[in-house]
Short mmCIF file of C-alpha atoms in Angstrom, two decimals:
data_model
loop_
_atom_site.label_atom_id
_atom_site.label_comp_id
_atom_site.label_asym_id
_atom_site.label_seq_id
_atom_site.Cartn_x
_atom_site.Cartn_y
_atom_site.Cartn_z
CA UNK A 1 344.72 214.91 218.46
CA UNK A 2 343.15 214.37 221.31
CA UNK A 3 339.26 214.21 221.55
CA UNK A 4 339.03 217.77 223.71
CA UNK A 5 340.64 218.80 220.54
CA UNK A 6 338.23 217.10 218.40
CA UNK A 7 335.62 219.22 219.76
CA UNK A 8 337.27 222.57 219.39
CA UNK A 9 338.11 221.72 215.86
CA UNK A 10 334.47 221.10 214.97
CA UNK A 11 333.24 224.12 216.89
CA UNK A 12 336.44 225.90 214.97
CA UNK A 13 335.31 224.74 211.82
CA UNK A 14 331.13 225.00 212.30
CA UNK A 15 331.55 228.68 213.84
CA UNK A 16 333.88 229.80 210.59
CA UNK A 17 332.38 228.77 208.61
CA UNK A 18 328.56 229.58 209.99
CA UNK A 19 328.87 233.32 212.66
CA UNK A 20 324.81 233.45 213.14
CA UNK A 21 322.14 232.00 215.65
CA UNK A 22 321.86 229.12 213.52
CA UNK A 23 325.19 228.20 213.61
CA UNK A 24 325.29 228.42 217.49
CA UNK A 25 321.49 227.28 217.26
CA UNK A 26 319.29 224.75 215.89
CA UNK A 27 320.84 223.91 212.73
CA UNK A 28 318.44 221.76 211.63
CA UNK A 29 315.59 224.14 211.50
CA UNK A 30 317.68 226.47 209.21
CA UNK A 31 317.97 230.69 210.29
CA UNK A 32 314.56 232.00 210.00
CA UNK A 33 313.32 229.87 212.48
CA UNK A 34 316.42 230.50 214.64
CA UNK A 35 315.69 234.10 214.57
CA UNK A 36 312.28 233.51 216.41
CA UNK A 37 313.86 231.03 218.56
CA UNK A 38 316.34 233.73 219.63
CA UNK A 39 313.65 236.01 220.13
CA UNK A 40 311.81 234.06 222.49
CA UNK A 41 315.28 233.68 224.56
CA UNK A 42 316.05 237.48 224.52
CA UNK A 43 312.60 238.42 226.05
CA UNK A 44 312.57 235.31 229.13
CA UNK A 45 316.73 236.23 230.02
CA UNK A 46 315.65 239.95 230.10
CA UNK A 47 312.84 238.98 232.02
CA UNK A 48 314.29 236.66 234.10
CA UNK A 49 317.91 238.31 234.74
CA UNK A 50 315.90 241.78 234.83
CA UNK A 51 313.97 240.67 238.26
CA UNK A 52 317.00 240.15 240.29
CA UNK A 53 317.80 243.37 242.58
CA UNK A 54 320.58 244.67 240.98
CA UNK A 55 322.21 247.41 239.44
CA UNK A 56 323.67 245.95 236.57
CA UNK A 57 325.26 249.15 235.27
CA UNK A 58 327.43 248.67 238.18
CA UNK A 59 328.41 244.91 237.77
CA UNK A 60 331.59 243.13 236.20
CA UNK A 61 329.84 240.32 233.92
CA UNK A 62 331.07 237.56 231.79
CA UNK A 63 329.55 235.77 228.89
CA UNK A 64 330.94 232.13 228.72
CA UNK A 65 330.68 230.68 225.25
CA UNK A 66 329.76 233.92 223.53
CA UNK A 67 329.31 232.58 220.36
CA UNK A 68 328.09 235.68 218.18
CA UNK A 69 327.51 238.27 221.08
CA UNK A 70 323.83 236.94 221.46
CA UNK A 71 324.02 237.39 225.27
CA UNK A 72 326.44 240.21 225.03
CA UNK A 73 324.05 242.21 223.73
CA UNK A 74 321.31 241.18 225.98
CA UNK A 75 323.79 241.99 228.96
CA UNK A 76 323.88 245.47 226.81
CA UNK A 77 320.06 245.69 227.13
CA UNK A 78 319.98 245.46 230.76
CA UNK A 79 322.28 248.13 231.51
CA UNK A 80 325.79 246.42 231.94
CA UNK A 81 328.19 248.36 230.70
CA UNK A 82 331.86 246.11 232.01
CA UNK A 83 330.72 242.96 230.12
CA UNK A 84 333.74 240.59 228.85
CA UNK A 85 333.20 237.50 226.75
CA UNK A 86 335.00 234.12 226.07
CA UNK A 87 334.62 231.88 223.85
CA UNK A 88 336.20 228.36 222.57
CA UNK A 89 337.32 229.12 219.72
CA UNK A 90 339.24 231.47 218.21
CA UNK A 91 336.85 232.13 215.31
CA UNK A 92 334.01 234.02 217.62
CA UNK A 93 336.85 235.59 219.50
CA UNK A 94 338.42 237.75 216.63
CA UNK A 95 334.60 238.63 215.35
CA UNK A 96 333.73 239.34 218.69
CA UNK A 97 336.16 241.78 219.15
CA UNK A 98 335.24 243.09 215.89
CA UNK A 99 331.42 243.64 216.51
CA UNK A 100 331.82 244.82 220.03
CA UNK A 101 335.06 247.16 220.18
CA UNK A 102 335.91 248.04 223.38
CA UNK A 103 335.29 245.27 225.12
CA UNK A 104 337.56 242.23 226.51
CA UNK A 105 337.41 239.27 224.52
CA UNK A 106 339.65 236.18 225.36
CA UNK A 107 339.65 232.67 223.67
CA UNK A 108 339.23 230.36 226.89
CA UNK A 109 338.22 226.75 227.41
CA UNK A 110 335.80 227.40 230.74
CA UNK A 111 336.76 223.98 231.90
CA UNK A 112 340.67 224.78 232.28
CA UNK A 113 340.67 228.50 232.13
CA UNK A 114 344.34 228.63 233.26
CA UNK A 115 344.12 231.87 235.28
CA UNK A 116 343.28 234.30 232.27
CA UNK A 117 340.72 235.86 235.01
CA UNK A 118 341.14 236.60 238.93
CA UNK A 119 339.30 235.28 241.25
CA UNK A 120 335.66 236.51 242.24
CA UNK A 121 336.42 239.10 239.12
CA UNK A 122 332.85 239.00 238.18
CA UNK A 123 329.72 239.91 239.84
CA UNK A 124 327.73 237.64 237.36
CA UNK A 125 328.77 234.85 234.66
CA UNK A 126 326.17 234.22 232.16
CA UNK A 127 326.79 230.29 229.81
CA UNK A 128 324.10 230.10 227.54
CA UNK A 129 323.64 227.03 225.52
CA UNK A 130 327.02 226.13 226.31
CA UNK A 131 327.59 223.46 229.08
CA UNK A 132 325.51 220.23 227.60
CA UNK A 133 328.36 220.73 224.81
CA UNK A 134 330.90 219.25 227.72
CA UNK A 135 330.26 215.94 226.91
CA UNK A 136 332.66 214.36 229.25
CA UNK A 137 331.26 214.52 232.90
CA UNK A 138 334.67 215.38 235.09
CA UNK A 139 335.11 218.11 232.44
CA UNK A 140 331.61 219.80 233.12
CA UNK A 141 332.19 219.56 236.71
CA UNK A 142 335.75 221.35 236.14
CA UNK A 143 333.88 223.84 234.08
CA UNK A 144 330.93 224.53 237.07
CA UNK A 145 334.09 224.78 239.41
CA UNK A 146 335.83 226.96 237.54
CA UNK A 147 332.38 229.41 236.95
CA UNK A 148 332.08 229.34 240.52
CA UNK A 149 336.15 230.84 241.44
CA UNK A 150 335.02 233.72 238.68
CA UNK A 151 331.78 235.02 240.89
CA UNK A 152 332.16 236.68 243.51
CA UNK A 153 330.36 235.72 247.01
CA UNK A 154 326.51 236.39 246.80
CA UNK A 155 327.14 236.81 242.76
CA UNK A 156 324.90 234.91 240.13
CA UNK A 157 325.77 232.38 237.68
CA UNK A 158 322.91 232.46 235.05
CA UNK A 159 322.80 229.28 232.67
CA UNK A 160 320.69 227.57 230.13
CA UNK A 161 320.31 223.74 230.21
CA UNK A 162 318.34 220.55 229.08
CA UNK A 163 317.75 219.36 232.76
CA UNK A 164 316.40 216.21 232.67
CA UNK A 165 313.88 213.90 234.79
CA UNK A 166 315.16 210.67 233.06
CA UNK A 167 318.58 209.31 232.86
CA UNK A 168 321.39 211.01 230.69
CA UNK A 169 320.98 210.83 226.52
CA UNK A 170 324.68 210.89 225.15
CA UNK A 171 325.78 212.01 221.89
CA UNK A 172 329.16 213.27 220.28
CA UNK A 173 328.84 216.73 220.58
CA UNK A 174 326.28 217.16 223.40
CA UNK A 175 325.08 215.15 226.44
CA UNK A 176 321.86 216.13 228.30
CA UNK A 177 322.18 215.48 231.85
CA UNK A 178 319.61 214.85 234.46
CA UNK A 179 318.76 218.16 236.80
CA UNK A 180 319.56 215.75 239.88
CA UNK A 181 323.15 215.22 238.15
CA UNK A 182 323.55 219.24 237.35
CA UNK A 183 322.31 220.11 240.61
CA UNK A 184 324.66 218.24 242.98
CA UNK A 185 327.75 219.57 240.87
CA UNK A 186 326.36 222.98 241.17
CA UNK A 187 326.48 222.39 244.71
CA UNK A 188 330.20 221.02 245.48
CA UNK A 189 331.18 223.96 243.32
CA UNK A 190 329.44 226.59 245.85
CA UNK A 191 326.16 227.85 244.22
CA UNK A 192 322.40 227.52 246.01
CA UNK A 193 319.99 227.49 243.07
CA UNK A 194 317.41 230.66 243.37
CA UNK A 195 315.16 230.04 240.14
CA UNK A 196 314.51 227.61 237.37
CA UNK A 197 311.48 228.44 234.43
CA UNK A 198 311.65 227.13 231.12
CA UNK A 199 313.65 228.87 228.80
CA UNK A 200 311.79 227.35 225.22
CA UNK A 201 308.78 224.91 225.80
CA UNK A 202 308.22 223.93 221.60
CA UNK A 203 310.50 225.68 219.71
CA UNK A 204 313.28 222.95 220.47
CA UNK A 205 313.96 219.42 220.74
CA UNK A 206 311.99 217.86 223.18
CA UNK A 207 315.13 216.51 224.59
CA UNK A 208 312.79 215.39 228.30
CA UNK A 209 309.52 214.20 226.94
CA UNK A 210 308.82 210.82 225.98
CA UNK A 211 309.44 208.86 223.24
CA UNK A 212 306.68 209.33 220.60
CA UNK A 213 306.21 212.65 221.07
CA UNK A 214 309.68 213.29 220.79
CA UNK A 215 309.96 211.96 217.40
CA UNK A 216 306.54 213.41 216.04
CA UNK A 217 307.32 216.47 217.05
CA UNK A 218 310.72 216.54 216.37
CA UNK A 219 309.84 215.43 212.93
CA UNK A 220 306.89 217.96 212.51
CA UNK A 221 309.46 220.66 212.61
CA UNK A 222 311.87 219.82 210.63
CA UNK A 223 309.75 219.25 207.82
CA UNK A 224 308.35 222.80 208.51
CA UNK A 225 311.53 224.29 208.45
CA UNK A 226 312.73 222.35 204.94
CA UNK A 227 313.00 226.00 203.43
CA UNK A 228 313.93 229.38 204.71
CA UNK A 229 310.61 231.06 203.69
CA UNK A 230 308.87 228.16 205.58
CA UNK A 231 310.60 228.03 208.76
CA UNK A 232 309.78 231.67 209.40
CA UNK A 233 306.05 231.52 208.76
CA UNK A 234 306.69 228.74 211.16
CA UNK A 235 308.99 230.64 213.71
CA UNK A 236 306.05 233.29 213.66
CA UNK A 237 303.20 231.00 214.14
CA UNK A 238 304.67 229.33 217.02
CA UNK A 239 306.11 232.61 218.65
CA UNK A 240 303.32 233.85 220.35
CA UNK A 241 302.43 230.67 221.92
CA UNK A 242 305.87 229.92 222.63
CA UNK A 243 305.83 233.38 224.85
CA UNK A 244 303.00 232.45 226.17
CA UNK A 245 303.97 228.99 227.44
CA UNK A 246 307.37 230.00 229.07
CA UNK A 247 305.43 232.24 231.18
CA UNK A 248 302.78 230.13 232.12
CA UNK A 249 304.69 226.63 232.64
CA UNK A 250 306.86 225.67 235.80
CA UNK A 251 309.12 223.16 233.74
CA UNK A 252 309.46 222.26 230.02
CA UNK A 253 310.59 219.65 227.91
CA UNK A 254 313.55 221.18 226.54
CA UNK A 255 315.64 224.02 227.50
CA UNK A 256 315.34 225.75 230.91
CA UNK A 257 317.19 228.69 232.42
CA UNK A 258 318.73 228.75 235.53
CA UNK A 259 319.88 231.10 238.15
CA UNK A 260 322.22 230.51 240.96
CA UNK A 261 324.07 232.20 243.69
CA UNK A 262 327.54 232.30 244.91
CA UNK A 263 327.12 231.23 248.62
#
């Protein structure tokens, strides 16, 4: 088995076993928590997606790593109407297709797609969440490259990721990459970056800050989140603040969302 493989066994195996947020989330923080996380991303990609001049009821979109149809349905919420999704694995896939009849649903690995769509097919391609799970490098870049042949010329790509200003942390199943790194692949692959806000400021790991604070406040919230009943009174404590900061803040320690053109 080789270790591409590997990693679509475990997501396989995770998402069968786990079809909500907090299996495609947080898992340490358990679901209620999740479900204000989730909130909090909802409201800044309807916000953020929302602002760009155009008509999604019109537009072709894709969802890359669709997971449970978070982003689906947020597509939904804006107005698209020709949304398809793709995921790794063929447990979201047959759900998918399930919760959303109607719409196209193929199991594709975004790195080596293998012509299952046409070129410039899509006006936009949404990957939430999804690329700092490429943990080998040439393989992201594949998977930016292959994003880019699916948008059309003056399309968007919209992504989430932990874009750091310090040099890459490395782990099995996900590698957070400094925004100098992401930025220059984005670029060979064809896309000017329009817009970058933060897409969770405390409700995450704080994947870019440093060391100490990292740990107490990693810490902090897992021991908040020990129990279900727990983790939501903490989910709803932090929410409000947590809408406020994304607003208010031009970068964040963890997760930030992204949008790009097709040039």
């Amino acid at each position: 088995m080789t270790f591409h493989d590997e990693r679509r066994a475990f997501w396989e195996e995770r998402l069968d076993a786990d079809w909500t947020e907090t299996g495609v989330g947080y898992r340490a923080l358990g679901r209620s928590f999740n479900e204000w996380m989730y909130r909090v991303r909802q409201e800044v990609f309807a916000e953020r997606v929302g602002a760009l001049a155009v008509d999604w009821s019109r537009a072709r979109v894709l969802d890359v790593g669709s997971g449970t149809g978070f982003y689906v349905r947020a597509w939904q919420r804006l107005g698209a109407v020709a949304v398809t999704g793709c995921d790794l694995t063929e447990a979201a896939v047959v759900r998918l297709r399930e919760r959303f009849p109607g719409l196209r649903f193929e199991r594709v690995d975004i790195a080596d797609p293998q012509g299952v769509f046409d070129e410039a097919e899509f006006d936009a391609v949404s990957c939430m969440d999804v690329l700092f799970h490429i943990t080998d490098d040439e393989r992201y870049a594949a998977a930016v490259k292959s994003i880019a042949h699916l948008v059309r010329s003056g399309g968007y790509f919209v992504f989430s990721e932990n874009f750091l200003h310090r040099p890459a942390q490395r782990g099995v199943n996900q590698v957070n990459r400094p925004l100098e790194w992401i930025t220059a692949r984005l670029d060979e692959a064809g896309f000017d970056v329009v817009h970058r806000s933060p897409f969770l400021m405390l409700m995450n790991a704080q994947v870019d800050a440093g060391p100490v604070w990292r740990k107490l406040w990693g810490g902090l919230l897992r021991a908040v989140t020990l129990t279900e009943p727990t983790g939501w009174l903490a989910g709803a404590a932090l929410y409000p603040l947590e809408r406020h900061l994304v607003r208010t803040r031009m970068e964040s320690p963890t997760t930030e969302i992204m949008i790009c053109r097709r040039r």
